[in-house]
PDB file of C-alpha atoms in Angstrom:
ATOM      1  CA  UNK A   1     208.189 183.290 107.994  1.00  0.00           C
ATOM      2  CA  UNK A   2     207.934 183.130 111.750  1.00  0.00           C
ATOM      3  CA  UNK A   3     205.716 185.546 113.215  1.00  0.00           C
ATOM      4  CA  UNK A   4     206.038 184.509 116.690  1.00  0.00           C
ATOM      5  CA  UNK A   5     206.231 187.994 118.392  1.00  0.00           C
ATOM      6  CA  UNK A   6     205.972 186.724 122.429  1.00  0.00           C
ATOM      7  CA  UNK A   7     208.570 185.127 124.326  1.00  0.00           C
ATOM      8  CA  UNK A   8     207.009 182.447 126.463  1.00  0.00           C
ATOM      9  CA  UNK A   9     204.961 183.290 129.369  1.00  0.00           C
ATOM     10  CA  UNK A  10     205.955 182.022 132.927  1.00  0.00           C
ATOM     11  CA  UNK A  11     204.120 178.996 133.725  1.00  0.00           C
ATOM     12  CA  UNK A  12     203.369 179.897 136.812  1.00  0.00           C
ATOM     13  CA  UNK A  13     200.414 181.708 134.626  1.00  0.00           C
ATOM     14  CA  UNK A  14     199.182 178.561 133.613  1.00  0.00           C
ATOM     15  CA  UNK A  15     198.431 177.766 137.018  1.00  0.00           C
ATOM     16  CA  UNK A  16     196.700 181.600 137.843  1.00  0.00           C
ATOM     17  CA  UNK A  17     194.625 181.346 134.333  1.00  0.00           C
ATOM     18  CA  UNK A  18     193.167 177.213 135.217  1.00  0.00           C
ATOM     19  CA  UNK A  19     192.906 177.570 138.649  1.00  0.00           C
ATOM     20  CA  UNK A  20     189.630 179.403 138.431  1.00  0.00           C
ATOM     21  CA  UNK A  21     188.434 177.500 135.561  1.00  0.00           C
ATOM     22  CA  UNK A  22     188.576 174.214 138.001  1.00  0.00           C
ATOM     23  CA  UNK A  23     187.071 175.927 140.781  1.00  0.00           C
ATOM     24  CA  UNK A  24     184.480 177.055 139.005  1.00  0.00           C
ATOM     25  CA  UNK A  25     183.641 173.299 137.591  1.00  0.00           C
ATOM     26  CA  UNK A  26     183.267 172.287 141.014  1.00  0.00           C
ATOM     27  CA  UNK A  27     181.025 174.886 142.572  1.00  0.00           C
ATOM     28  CA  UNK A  28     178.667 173.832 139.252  1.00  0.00           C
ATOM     29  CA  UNK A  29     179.096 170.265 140.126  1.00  0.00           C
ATOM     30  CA  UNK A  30     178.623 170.716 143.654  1.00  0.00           C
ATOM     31  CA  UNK A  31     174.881 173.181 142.727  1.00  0.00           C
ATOM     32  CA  UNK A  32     173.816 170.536 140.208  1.00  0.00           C
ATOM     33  CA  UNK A  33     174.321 167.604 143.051  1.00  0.00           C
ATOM     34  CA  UNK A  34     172.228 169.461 145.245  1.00  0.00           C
ATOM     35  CA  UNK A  35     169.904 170.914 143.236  1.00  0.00           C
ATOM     36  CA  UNK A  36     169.442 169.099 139.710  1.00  0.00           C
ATOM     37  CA  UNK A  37     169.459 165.564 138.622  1.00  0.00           C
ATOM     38  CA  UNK A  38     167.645 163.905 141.898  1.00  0.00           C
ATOM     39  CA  UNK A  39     164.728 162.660 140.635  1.00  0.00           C
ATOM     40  CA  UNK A  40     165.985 160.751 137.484  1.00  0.00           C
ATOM     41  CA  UNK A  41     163.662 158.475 136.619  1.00  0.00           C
ATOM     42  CA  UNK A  42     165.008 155.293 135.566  1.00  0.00           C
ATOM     43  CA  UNK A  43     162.591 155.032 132.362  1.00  0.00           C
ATOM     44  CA  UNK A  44     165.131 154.618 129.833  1.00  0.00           C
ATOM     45  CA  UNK A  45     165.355 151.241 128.048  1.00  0.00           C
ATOM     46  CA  UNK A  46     168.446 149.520 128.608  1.00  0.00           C
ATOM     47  CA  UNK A  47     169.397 149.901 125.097  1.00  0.00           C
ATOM     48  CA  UNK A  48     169.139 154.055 125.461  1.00  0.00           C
ATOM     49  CA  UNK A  49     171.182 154.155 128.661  1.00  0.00           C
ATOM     50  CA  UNK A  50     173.629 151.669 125.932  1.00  0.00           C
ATOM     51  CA  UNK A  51     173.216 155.071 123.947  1.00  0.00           C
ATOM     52  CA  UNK A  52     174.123 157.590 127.211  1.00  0.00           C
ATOM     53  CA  UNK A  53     176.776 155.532 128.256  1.00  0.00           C
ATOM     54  CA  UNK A  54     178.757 154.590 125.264  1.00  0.00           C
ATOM     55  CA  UNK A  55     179.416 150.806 126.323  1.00  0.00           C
ATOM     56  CA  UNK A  56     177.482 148.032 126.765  1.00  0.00           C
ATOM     57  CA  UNK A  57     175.797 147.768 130.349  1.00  0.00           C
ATOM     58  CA  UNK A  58     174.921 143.901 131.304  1.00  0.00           C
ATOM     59  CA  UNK A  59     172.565 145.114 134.219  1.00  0.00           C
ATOM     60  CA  UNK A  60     169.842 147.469 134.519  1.00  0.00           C
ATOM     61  CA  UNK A  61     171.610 150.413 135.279  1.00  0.00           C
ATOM     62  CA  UNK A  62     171.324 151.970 138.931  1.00  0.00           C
ATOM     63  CA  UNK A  63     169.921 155.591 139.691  1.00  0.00           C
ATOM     64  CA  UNK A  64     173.228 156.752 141.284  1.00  0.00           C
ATOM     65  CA  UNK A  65     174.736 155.410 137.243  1.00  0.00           C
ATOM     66  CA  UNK A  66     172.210 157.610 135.633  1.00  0.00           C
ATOM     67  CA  UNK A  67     172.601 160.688 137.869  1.00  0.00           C
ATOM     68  CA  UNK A  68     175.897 160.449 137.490  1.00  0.00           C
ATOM     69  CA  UNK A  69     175.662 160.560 133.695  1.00  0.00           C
ATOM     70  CA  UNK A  70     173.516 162.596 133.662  1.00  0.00           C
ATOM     71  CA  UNK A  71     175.659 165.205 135.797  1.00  0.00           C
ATOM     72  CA  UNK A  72     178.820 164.475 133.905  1.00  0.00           C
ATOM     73  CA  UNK A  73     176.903 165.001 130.604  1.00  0.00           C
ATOM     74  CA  UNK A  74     175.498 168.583 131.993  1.00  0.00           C
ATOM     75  CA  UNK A  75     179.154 169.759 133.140  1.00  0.00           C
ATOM     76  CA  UNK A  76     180.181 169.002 129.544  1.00  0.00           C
ATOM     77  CA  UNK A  77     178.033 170.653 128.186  1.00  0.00           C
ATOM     78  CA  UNK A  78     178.606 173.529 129.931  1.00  0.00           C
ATOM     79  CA  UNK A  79     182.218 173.734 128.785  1.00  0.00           C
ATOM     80  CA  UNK A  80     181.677 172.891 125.156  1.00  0.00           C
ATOM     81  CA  UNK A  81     179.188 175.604 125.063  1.00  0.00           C
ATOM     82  CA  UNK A  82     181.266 178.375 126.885  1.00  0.00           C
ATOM     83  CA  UNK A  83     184.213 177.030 124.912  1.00  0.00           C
ATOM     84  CA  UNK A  84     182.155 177.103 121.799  1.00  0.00           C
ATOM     85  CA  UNK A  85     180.937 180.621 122.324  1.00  0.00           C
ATOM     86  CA  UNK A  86     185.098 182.367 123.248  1.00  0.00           C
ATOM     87  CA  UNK A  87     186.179 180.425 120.083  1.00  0.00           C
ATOM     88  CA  UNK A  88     184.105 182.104 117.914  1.00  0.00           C
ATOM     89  CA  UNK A  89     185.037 185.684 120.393  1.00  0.00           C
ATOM     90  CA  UNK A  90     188.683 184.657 119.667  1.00  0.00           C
ATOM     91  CA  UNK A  91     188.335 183.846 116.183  1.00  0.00           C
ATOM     92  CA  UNK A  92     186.557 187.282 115.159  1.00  0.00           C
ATOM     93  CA  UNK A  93     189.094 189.411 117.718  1.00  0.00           C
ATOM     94  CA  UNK A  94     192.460 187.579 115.892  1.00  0.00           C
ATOM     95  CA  UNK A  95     191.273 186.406 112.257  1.00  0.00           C
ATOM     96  CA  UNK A  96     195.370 186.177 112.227  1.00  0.00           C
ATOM     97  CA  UNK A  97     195.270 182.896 113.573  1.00  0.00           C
ATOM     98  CA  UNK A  98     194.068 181.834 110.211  1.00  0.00           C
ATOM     99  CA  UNK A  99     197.138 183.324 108.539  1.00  0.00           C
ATOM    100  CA  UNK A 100     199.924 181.884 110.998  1.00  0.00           C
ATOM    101  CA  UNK A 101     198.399 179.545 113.623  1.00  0.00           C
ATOM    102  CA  UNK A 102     201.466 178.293 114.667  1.00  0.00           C
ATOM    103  CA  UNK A 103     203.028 181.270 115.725  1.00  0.00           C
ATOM    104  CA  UNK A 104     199.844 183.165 116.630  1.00  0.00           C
ATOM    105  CA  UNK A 105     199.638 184.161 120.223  1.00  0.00           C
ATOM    106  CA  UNK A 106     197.287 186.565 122.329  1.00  0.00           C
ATOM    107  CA  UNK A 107     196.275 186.739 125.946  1.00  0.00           C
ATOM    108  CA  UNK A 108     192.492 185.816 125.221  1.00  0.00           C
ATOM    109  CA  UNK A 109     193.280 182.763 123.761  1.00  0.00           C
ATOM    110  CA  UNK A 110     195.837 181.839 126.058  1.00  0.00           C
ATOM    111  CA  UNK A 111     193.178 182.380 128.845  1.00  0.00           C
ATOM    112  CA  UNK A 112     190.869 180.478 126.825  1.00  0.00           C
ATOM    113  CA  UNK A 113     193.418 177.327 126.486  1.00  0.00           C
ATOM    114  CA  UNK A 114     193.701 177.691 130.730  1.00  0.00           C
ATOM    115  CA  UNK A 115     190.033 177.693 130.916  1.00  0.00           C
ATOM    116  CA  UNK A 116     189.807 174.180 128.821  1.00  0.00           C
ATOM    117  CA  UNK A 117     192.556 172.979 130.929  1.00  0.00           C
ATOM    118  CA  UNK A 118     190.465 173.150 134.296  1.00  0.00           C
ATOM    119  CA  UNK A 119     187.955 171.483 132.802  1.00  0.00           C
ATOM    120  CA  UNK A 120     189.632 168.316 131.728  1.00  0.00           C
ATOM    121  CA  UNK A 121     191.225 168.593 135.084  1.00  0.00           C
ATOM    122  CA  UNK A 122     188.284 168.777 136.509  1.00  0.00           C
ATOM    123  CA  UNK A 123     186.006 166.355 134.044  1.00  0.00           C
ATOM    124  CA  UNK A 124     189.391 163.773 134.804  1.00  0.00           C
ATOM    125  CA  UNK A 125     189.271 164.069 138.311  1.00  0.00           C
ATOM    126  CA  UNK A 126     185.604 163.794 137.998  1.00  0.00           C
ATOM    127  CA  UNK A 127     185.644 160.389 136.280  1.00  0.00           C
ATOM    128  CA  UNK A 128     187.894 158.953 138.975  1.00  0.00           C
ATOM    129  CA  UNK A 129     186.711 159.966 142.064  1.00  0.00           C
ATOM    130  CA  UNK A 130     182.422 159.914 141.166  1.00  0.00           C
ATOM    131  CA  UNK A 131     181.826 157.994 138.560  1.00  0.00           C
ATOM    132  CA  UNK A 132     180.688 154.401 139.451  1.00  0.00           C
ATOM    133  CA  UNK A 133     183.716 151.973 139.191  1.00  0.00           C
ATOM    134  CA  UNK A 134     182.021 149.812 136.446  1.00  0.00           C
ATOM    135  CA  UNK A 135     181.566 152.583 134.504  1.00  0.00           C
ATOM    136  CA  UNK A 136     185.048 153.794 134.684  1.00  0.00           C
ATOM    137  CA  UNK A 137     186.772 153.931 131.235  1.00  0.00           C
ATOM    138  CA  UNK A 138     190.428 153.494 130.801  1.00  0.00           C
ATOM    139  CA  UNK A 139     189.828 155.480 127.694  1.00  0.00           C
ATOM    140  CA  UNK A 140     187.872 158.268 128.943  1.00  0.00           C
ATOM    141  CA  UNK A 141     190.793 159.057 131.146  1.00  0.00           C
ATOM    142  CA  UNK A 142     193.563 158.388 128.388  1.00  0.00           C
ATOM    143  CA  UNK A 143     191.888 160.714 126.289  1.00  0.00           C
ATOM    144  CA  UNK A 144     191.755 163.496 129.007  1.00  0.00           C
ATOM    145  CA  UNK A 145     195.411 162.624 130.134  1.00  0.00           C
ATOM    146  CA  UNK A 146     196.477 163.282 126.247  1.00  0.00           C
ATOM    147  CA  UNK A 147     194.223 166.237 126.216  1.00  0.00           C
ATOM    148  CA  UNK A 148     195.740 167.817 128.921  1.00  0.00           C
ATOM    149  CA  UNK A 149     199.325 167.054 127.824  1.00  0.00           C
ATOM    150  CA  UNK A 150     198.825 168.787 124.286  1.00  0.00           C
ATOM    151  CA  UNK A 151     197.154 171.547 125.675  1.00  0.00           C
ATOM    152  CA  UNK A 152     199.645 172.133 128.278  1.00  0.00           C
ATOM    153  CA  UNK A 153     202.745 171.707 125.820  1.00  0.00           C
ATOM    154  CA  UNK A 154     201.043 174.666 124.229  1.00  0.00           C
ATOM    155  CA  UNK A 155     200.988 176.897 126.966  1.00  0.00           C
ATOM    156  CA  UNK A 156     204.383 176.123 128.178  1.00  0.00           C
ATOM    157  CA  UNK A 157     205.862 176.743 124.941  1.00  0.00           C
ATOM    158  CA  UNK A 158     203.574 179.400 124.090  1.00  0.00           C
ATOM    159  CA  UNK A 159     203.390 177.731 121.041  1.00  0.00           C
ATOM    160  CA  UNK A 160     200.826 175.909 118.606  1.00  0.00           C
ATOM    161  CA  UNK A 161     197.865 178.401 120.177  1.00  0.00           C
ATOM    162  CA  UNK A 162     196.090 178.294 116.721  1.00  0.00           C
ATOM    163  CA  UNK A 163     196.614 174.687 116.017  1.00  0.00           C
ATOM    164  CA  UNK A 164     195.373 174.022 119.671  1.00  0.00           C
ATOM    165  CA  UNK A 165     192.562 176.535 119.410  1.00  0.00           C
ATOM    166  CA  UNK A 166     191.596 174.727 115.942  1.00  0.00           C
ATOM    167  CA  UNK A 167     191.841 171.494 118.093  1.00  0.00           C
ATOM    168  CA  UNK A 168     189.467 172.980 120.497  1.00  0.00           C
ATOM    169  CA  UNK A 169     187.191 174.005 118.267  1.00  0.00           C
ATOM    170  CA  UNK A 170     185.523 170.258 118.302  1.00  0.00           C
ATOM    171  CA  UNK A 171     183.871 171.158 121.192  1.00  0.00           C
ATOM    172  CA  UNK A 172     181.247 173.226 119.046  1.00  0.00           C
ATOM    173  CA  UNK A 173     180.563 169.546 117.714  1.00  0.00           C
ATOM    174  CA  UNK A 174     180.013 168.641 121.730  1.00  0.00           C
ATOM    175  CA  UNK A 175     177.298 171.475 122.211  1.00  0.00           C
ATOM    176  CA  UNK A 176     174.920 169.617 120.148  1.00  0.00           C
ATOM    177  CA  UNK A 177     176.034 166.110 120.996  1.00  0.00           C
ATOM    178  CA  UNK A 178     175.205 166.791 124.838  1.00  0.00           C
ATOM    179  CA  UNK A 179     172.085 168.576 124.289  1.00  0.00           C
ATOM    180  CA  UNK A 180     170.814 165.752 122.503  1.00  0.00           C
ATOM    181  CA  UNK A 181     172.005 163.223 125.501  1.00  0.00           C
ATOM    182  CA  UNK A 182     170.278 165.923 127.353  1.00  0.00           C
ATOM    183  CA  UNK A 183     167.057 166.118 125.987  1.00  0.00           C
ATOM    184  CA  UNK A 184     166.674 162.231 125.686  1.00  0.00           C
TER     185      UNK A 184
END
């Protein structure tokens, strides 16, 4: 049976709900720029920054590739553990997303889905404008652009919330995956 008690919400709420969630990714990026990150050292073997950067690097890599990183990594991690922490909020406030995830729907978690959005707005964005062209991934930003497009679809439609928010939940996964890039 279809328990979908909400009509769609405008999508102009999309817009109100992300907004903030972007700005707020870039006043963090802009702090950590000035603040964190300067002094990498470039003490990593070439086969650990391999292990950062997820491709093979033919050069020693350069300080402004490392901050960068480095940066990018942080930002992450700062979503996936926000993310992390409202899924488990939103999973304990609706445990009736378990019972009918399709049709499941609640502000929260709606809010939640906009706040995920600005960030792979933001992390997209991100990739293209700061991080060093030879570093640039054609996947990294297909895998953002698909992101966004299934998230979206779910807000629009106001549909697929629990599916998406069980999608989402990966980024508990990333919490521990950036620390450790982190603490290397």
């Amino acid at each position: 049976s279809d328990l979908f008690p909400y009509n769609p919400l405008d999508s102009a709420w999309i817009i109100v709900y992300t907004l903030p969630s972007f700005v707020f990714f870039i006043i963090i990026h802009g702090f950590i720029t000035k603040y964190g990150f300067k002094q990498v050292e470039i003490s990593k073997t070439i086969e650990e920054t391999v292990l950062i950067d997820e491709k093979i690097v033919h050069s020693s890599p350069t300080k402004q590739q490392i901050r960068w990183i480095h940066q990018n990594t942080f930002l992450s991690f700062v979503h996936s553990t926000l993310c992390g922490l409202l899924l488990f909020i939103a999973f304990y406030r609706a445990p009736e997303i378990l019972k009918d995830p399709l049709s499941h729907a609640n502000i929260f978690n709606y809010r939640l889905l906009c706040f995920s959005l600005g960030y792979f707005f933001y992390d997209m964005f991100d990739c293209l404008l700061y991080a060093p062209k030879q570093d640039l991934s054609y996947a990294i930003i297909g895998h953002h652009i698909i992101v966004i497009i299934y998230i979206l679809n779910s807000l629009i439609q106001t549909r697929n919330i629990g599916y998406t928010m069980f999608a989402l939940s990966m980024e508990i996964n990333s919490i521990f995956l950036h620390a450790r890039r982190l603490l290397n």
